Amino acid sequence: MSNGMIIILNGPLGIGKSTLAEALMEQIEGCVMLDGDYVIAMNPPPPDEVEYLNTMLSLLIEHHQGNGYKHFVINHIWRSPEELHDLQQKLRVIAPHSKLCCFLLTLSLKENLRRIQVRQGARALNESEFEMTTVMEERSLLQAGANGCLGELFDVSAEPEELVVSLLSRLNLTSITLDKS
């Protein structure tokens, strides 16, 4: 694995993308977590958020590679195969020898909604209505494109520690066998 790896976690709001990304990053030596929501959190927002996001992610990865990092976990929602394909094309240009893996996180609607409610309890602003509407729209869009074009399906109903072991196993890795150079 001397060339590194880029793991893309795709999925709707509140499904656990950030939690899983952080847990993965902690188990992979020389890894950077890039949260798409933070990359595009600007006011006012860019005219084409997805184009901006995909370009900035590739620039950030290129920058971090120049500082010795080899592995990356990216989390966000890419709503269409075209959006995700654009990101993958940009990443192949700046990291042509890195292993590129994309997972579409799945979870029952009931559990997804429960996680959103728990998350709302820790926030200063009540965005429950917005988040409930958004998650329903996003789940619908992702289901429509879930024929493998938005990532390999990955059930996130277990605890983060179990998910990391399962995902690393799916990638034929363990945190111990990852290249540390």
PDB file of C-alpha atoms in Angstrom:
ATOM      1  CA  MET A   1       0.000   0.000   0.000  1.00  0.00           C
ATOM      2  CA  SER A   2       2.853   2.333  -0.605  1.00  0.00           C
ATOM      3  CA  ASN A   3       0.758   4.581  -2.845  1.00  0.00           C
ATOM      4  CA  GLY A   4      -1.942   5.391  -0.331  1.00  0.00           C
ATOM      5  CA  MET A   5      -5.684   5.153  -0.241  1.00  0.00           C
ATOM      6  CA  ILE A   6      -8.629   7.529  -0.568  1.00  0.00           C
ATOM      7  CA  ILE A   7     -11.865   6.402   1.079  1.00  0.00           C
ATOM      8  CA  ILE A   8     -15.041   8.296   0.173  1.00  0.00           C
ATOM      9  CA  LEU A   9     -18.004   7.995   2.549  1.00  0.00           C
ATOM     10  CA  ASN A  10     -21.248   9.040   0.863  1.00  0.00           C
ATOM     11  CA  GLY A  11     -24.656   9.185   2.494  1.00  0.00           C
ATOM     12  CA  PRO A  12     -27.542  11.298   3.743  1.00  0.00           C
ATOM     13  CA  LEU A  13     -27.580  13.706   6.629  1.00  0.00           C
ATOM     14  CA  GLY A  14     -27.287  12.173  10.088  1.00  0.00           C
ATOM     15  CA  ILE A  15     -26.299   8.683   8.981  1.00  0.00           C
ATOM     16  CA  GLY A  16     -22.887   8.785  10.691  1.00  0.00           C
ATOM     17  CA  LYS A  17     -20.464   9.809   7.936  1.00  0.00           C
ATOM     18  CA  SER A  18     -18.408  12.141  10.144  1.00  0.00           C
ATOM     19  CA  THR A  19     -18.328   9.717  13.058  1.00  0.00           C
ATOM     20  CA  LEU A  20     -17.135   6.849  10.851  1.00  0.00           C
ATOM     21  CA  ALA A  21     -14.636   9.066   9.015  1.00  0.00           C
ATOM     22  CA  GLU A  22     -13.078  10.198  12.287  1.00  0.00           C
ATOM     23  CA  ALA A  23     -12.939   6.645  13.655  1.00  0.00           C
ATOM     24  CA  LEU A  24     -11.277   5.433  10.426  1.00  0.00           C
ATOM     25  CA  MET A  25      -8.755   8.261  10.426  1.00  0.00           C
ATOM     26  CA  GLU A  26      -7.722   7.354  13.959  1.00  0.00           C
ATOM     27  CA  GLN A  27      -6.914   3.787  12.862  1.00  0.00           C
ATOM     28  CA  ILE A  28      -4.957   4.613   9.703  1.00  0.00           C
ATOM     29  CA  GLU A  29      -1.454   5.948  10.139  1.00  0.00           C
ATOM     30  CA  GLY A  30      -0.712   9.060   8.078  1.00  0.00           C
ATOM     31  CA  CYS A  31      -4.374   9.749   7.369  1.00  0.00           C
ATOM     32  CA  VAL A  32      -6.275  13.005   6.917  1.00  0.00           C
ATOM     33  CA  MET A  33     -10.050  13.329   7.321  1.00  0.00           C
ATOM     34  CA  LEU A  34     -11.726  15.849   5.016  1.00  0.00           C
ATOM     35  CA  ASP A  35     -15.322  16.714   5.899  1.00  0.00           C
ATOM     36  CA  GLY A  36     -17.122  18.038   2.825  1.00  0.00           C
ATOM     37  CA  ASP A  37     -19.581  20.053   4.894  1.00  0.00           C
ATOM     38  CA  TYR A  38     -16.720  22.013   6.445  1.00  0.00           C
ATOM     39  CA  VAL A  39     -14.986  22.534   3.113  1.00  0.00           C
ATOM     40  CA  ILE A  40     -18.046  24.260   1.606  1.00  0.00           C
ATOM     41  CA  ALA A  41     -19.268  26.039   4.765  1.00  0.00           C
ATOM     42  CA  MET A  42     -19.012  29.593   3.510  1.00  0.00           C
ATOM     43  CA  ASN A  43     -21.290  32.564   3.504  1.00  0.00           C
ATOM     44  CA  PRO A  44     -22.327  33.286   0.871  1.00  0.00           C
ATOM     45  CA  PRO A  45     -22.070  29.799  -0.611  1.00  0.00           C
ATOM     46  CA  PRO A  46     -20.202  29.304  -3.899  1.00  0.00           C
ATOM     47  CA  PRO A  47     -22.413  29.330  -7.034  1.00  0.00           C
ATOM     48  CA  ASP A  48     -21.721  25.624  -7.747  1.00  0.00           C
ATOM     49  CA  GLU A  49     -21.108  23.986  -4.368  1.00  0.00           C
ATOM     50  CA  VAL A  50     -20.294  20.541  -5.761  1.00  0.00           C
ATOM     51  CA  GLU A  51     -17.753  21.833  -8.281  1.00  0.00           C
ATOM     52  CA  TYR A  52     -16.177  23.972  -5.562  1.00  0.00           C
ATOM     53  CA  LEU A  53     -16.142  21.053  -3.111  1.00  0.00           C
ATOM     54  CA  ASN A  54     -14.636  18.571  -5.556  1.00  0.00           C
ATOM     55  CA  THR A  55     -11.945  21.043  -6.653  1.00  0.00           C
ATOM     56  CA  MET A  56     -11.076  22.016  -3.069  1.00  0.00           C
ATOM     57  CA  LEU A  57     -10.890  18.371  -1.950  1.00  0.00           C
ATOM     58  CA  SER A  58      -8.431  17.571  -4.730  1.00  0.00           C
ATOM     59  CA  LEU A  59      -6.345  20.660  -3.850  1.00  0.00           C
ATOM     60  CA  LEU A  60      -6.358  19.735  -0.154  1.00  0.00           C
ATOM     61  CA  ILE A  61      -5.296  16.170  -0.885  1.00  0.00           C
ATOM     62  CA  GLU A  62      -2.519  17.365  -3.167  1.00  0.00           C
ATOM     63  CA  HIS A  63      -1.352  19.767  -0.438  1.00  0.00           C
ATOM     64  CA  HIS A  64      -1.412  17.090   2.264  1.00  0.00           C
ATOM     65  CA  GLN A  65       0.402  14.620  -0.005  1.00  0.00           C
ATOM     66  CA  GLY A  66       3.160  17.221  -0.335  1.00  0.00           C
ATOM     67  CA  ASN A  67       3.451  17.120   3.453  1.00  0.00           C
ATOM     68  CA  GLY A  68       3.804  13.350   3.645  1.00  0.00           C
ATOM     69  CA  TYR A  69       0.219  12.191   4.146  1.00  0.00           C
ATOM     70  CA  LYS A  70      -0.832   9.207   2.045  1.00  0.00           C
ATOM     71  CA  HIS A  71      -4.294   8.188   3.175  1.00  0.00           C
ATOM     72  CA  PHE A  72      -7.515  10.193   3.131  1.00  0.00           C
ATOM     73  CA  VAL A  73     -11.074   9.743   4.335  1.00  0.00           C
ATOM     74  CA  ILE A  74     -13.590  12.093   2.730  1.00  0.00           C
ATOM     75  CA  ASN A  75     -17.188  12.361   3.904  1.00  0.00           C
ATOM     76  CA  HIS A  76     -20.074  14.242   2.316  1.00  0.00           C
ATOM     77  CA  ILE A  77     -23.163  13.578   0.219  1.00  0.00           C
ATOM     78  CA  TRP A  78     -22.821  13.294  -3.532  1.00  0.00           C
ATOM     79  CA  ARG A  79     -26.401  13.205  -4.797  1.00  0.00           C
ATOM     80  CA  SER A  80     -25.802  11.939  -8.318  1.00  0.00           C
ATOM     81  CA  PRO A  81     -23.400   9.637 -10.135  1.00  0.00           C
ATOM     82  CA  GLU A  82     -22.177  12.667 -12.105  1.00  0.00           C
ATOM     83  CA  GLU A  83     -21.201  14.566  -8.942  1.00  0.00           C
ATOM     84  CA  LEU A  84     -19.297  11.581  -7.586  1.00  0.00           C
ATOM     85  CA  HIS A  85     -17.688  10.807 -10.947  1.00  0.00           C
ATOM     86  CA  ASP A  86     -16.400  14.398 -11.143  1.00  0.00           C
ATOM     87  CA  LEU A  87     -14.725  14.014  -7.747  1.00  0.00           C
ATOM     88  CA  GLN A  88     -13.213  10.658  -8.703  1.00  0.00           C
ATOM     89  CA  GLN A  89     -11.810  12.109 -11.943  1.00  0.00           C
ATOM     90  CA  LYS A  90     -10.201  15.016 -10.074  1.00  0.00           C
ATOM     91  CA  LEU A  91      -8.706  12.643  -7.501  1.00  0.00           C
ATOM     92  CA  ARG A  92      -7.283  10.333 -10.187  1.00  0.00           C
ATOM     93  CA  VAL A  93      -5.423  13.313 -11.672  1.00  0.00           C
ATOM     94  CA  ILE A  94      -3.710  14.319  -8.415  1.00  0.00           C
ATOM     95  CA  ALA A  95      -3.388  10.809  -6.909  1.00  0.00           C
ATOM     96  CA  PRO A  96      -3.202   8.411  -9.868  1.00  0.00           C
ATOM     97  CA  HIS A  97      -1.605   5.580  -7.875  1.00  0.00           C
ATOM     98  CA  SER A  98      -3.828   5.777  -4.803  1.00  0.00           C
ATOM     99  CA  LYS A  99      -6.462   3.151  -4.215  1.00  0.00           C
ATOM    100  CA  LEU A 100      -9.835   4.907  -4.515  1.00  0.00           C
ATOM    101  CA  CYS A 101     -12.802   3.356  -2.667  1.00  0.00           C
ATOM    102  CA  CYS A 102     -16.312   4.764  -2.299  1.00  0.00           C
ATOM    103  CA  PHE A 103     -19.012   3.585   0.082  1.00  0.00           C
ATOM    104  CA  LEU A 104     -22.672   4.574   0.198  1.00  0.00           C
ATOM    105  CA  LEU A 105     -23.651   4.339   3.855  1.00  0.00           C
ATOM    106  CA  THR A 106     -27.005   2.719   4.584  1.00  0.00           C
ATOM    107  CA  LEU A 107     -29.199   2.593   7.663  1.00  0.00           C
ATOM    108  CA  SER A 108     -32.873   2.056   8.377  1.00  0.00           C
ATOM    109  CA  LEU A 109     -34.973   5.209   8.132  1.00  0.00           C
ATOM    110  CA  LYS A 110     -36.080   4.811  11.745  1.00  0.00           C
ATOM    111  CA  GLU A 111     -32.485   4.706  13.024  1.00  0.00           C
ATOM    112  CA  ASN A 112     -31.405   7.540  10.714  1.00  0.00           C
ATOM    113  CA  LEU A 113     -34.190   9.748  12.125  1.00  0.00           C
ATOM    114  CA  ARG A 114     -33.317   8.730  15.691  1.00  0.00           C
ATOM    115  CA  ARG A 115     -29.691   9.744  15.162  1.00  0.00           C
ATOM    116  CA  ILE A 116     -30.808  13.121  13.836  1.00  0.00           C
ATOM    117  CA  GLN A 117     -32.961  13.682  16.910  1.00  0.00           C
ATOM    118  CA  VAL A 118     -30.079  12.782  19.241  1.00  0.00           C
ATOM    119  CA  ARG A 119     -27.790  15.134  17.320  1.00  0.00           C
ATOM    120  CA  GLN A 120     -30.335  17.944  17.618  1.00  0.00           C
ATOM    121  CA  GLY A 121     -30.238  17.631  21.386  1.00  0.00           C
ATOM    122  CA  ALA A 122     -26.619  18.776  21.376  1.00  0.00           C
ATOM    123  CA  ARG A 123     -27.120  21.798  19.129  1.00  0.00           C
ATOM    124  CA  ALA A 124     -27.711  25.430  19.993  1.00  0.00           C
ATOM    125  CA  LEU A 125     -30.125  25.968  17.085  1.00  0.00           C
ATOM    126  CA  ASN A 126     -33.174  23.823  16.523  1.00  0.00           C
ATOM    127  CA  GLU A 127     -32.990  22.641  12.933  1.00  0.00           C
ATOM    128  CA  SER A 128     -35.149  19.535  13.412  1.00  0.00           C
ATOM    129  CA  GLU A 129     -37.717  20.349  10.746  1.00  0.00           C
ATOM    130  CA  PHE A 130     -35.049  21.277   8.184  1.00  0.00           C
ATOM    131  CA  GLU A 131     -33.001  18.163   8.940  1.00  0.00           C
ATOM    132  CA  MET A 132     -36.007  15.813   8.794  1.00  0.00           C
ATOM    133  CA  THR A 133     -37.048  17.238   5.407  1.00  0.00           C
ATOM    134  CA  THR A 134     -33.469  17.161   4.116  1.00  0.00           C
ATOM    135  CA  VAL A 135     -32.796  13.572   5.137  1.00  0.00           C
ATOM    136  CA  MET A 136     -35.984  12.376   3.421  1.00  0.00           C
ATOM    137  CA  GLU A 137     -35.022  14.178   0.194  1.00  0.00           C
ATOM    138  CA  GLU A 138     -31.444  12.929   0.325  1.00  0.00           C
ATOM    139  CA  ARG A 139     -32.435   9.320   1.021  1.00  0.00           C
ATOM    140  CA  SER A 140     -34.826   9.432  -1.927  1.00  0.00           C
ATOM    141  CA  LEU A 141     -32.145  10.785  -4.264  1.00  0.00           C
ATOM    142  CA  LEU A 142     -29.561   8.265  -3.086  1.00  0.00           C
ATOM    143  CA  GLN A 143     -31.950   5.327  -3.427  1.00  0.00           C
ATOM    144  CA  ALA A 144     -32.660   6.348  -7.013  1.00  0.00           C
ATOM    145  CA  GLY A 145     -28.937   6.214  -7.813  1.00  0.00           C
ATOM    146  CA  ALA A 146     -27.986   3.314  -5.535  1.00  0.00           C
ATOM    147  CA  ASN A 147     -27.202   0.910  -8.374  1.00  0.00           C
ATOM    148  CA  GLY A 148     -23.539   1.071  -7.373  1.00  0.00           C
ATOM    149  CA  CYS A 149     -22.890   4.437  -8.999  1.00  0.00           C
ATOM    150  CA  LEU A 150     -22.918   6.257  -5.654  1.00  0.00           C
ATOM    151  CA  GLY A 151     -20.657   3.818  -3.834  1.00  0.00           C
ATOM    152  CA  GLU A 152     -20.580   0.277  -2.556  1.00  0.00           C
ATOM    153  CA  LEU A 153     -23.364  -0.217  -0.019  1.00  0.00           C
ATOM    154  CA  PHE A 154     -22.176  -0.299   3.590  1.00  0.00           C
ATOM    155  CA  ASP A 155     -24.563  -0.766   6.527  1.00  0.00           C
ATOM    156  CA  VAL A 156     -23.664   1.545   9.433  1.00  0.00           C
ATOM    157  CA  SER A 157     -26.055   0.194  12.061  1.00  0.00           C
ATOM    158  CA  ALA A 158     -23.256  -1.098  14.328  1.00  0.00           C
ATOM    159  CA  GLU A 159     -21.050   0.849  16.738  1.00  0.00           C
ATOM    160  CA  PRO A 160     -18.201   2.917  15.171  1.00  0.00           C
ATOM    161  CA  GLU A 161     -15.478   0.556  16.434  1.00  0.00           C
ATOM    162  CA  GLU A 162     -17.186  -2.427  14.772  1.00  0.00           C
ATOM    163  CA  LEU A 163     -17.744  -0.442  11.583  1.00  0.00           C
ATOM    164  CA  VAL A 164     -14.052   0.437  11.324  1.00  0.00           C
ATOM    165  CA  VAL A 165     -13.038  -3.224  11.687  1.00  0.00           C
ATOM    166  CA  SER A 166     -15.654  -4.243   9.110  1.00  0.00           C
ATOM    167  CA  LEU A 167     -14.683  -1.542   6.624  1.00  0.00           C
ATOM    168  CA  LEU A 168     -10.965  -2.213   6.957  1.00  0.00           C
ATOM    169  CA  SER A 169     -11.694  -5.912   6.468  1.00  0.00           C
ATOM    170  CA  ARG A 170     -13.690  -5.103   3.335  1.00  0.00           C
ATOM    171  CA  LEU A 171     -10.639  -3.236   2.079  1.00  0.00           C
ATOM    172  CA  ASN A 172      -8.453  -6.244   2.982  1.00  0.00           C
ATOM    173  CA  LEU A 173      -6.650  -4.201   5.623  1.00  0.00           C
ATOM    174  CA  THR A 174      -6.245  -3.973   9.344  1.00  0.00           C
ATOM    175  CA  SER A 175      -5.032  -0.917  11.192  1.00  0.00           C
ATOM    176  CA  ILE A 176      -1.878  -2.917  12.002  1.00  0.00           C
ATOM    177  CA  THR A 177      -1.075  -3.806   8.379  1.00  0.00           C
ATOM    178  CA  LEU A 178      -1.445  -0.307   6.985  1.00  0.00           C
ATOM    179  CA  ASP A 179       1.775   1.129   5.650  1.00  0.00           C
ATOM    180  CA  LYS A 180       3.220   3.557   8.197  1.00  0.00           C
ATOM    181  CA  SER A 181       5.913   5.091   6.005  1.00  0.00           C
TER     182      SER A 181
END
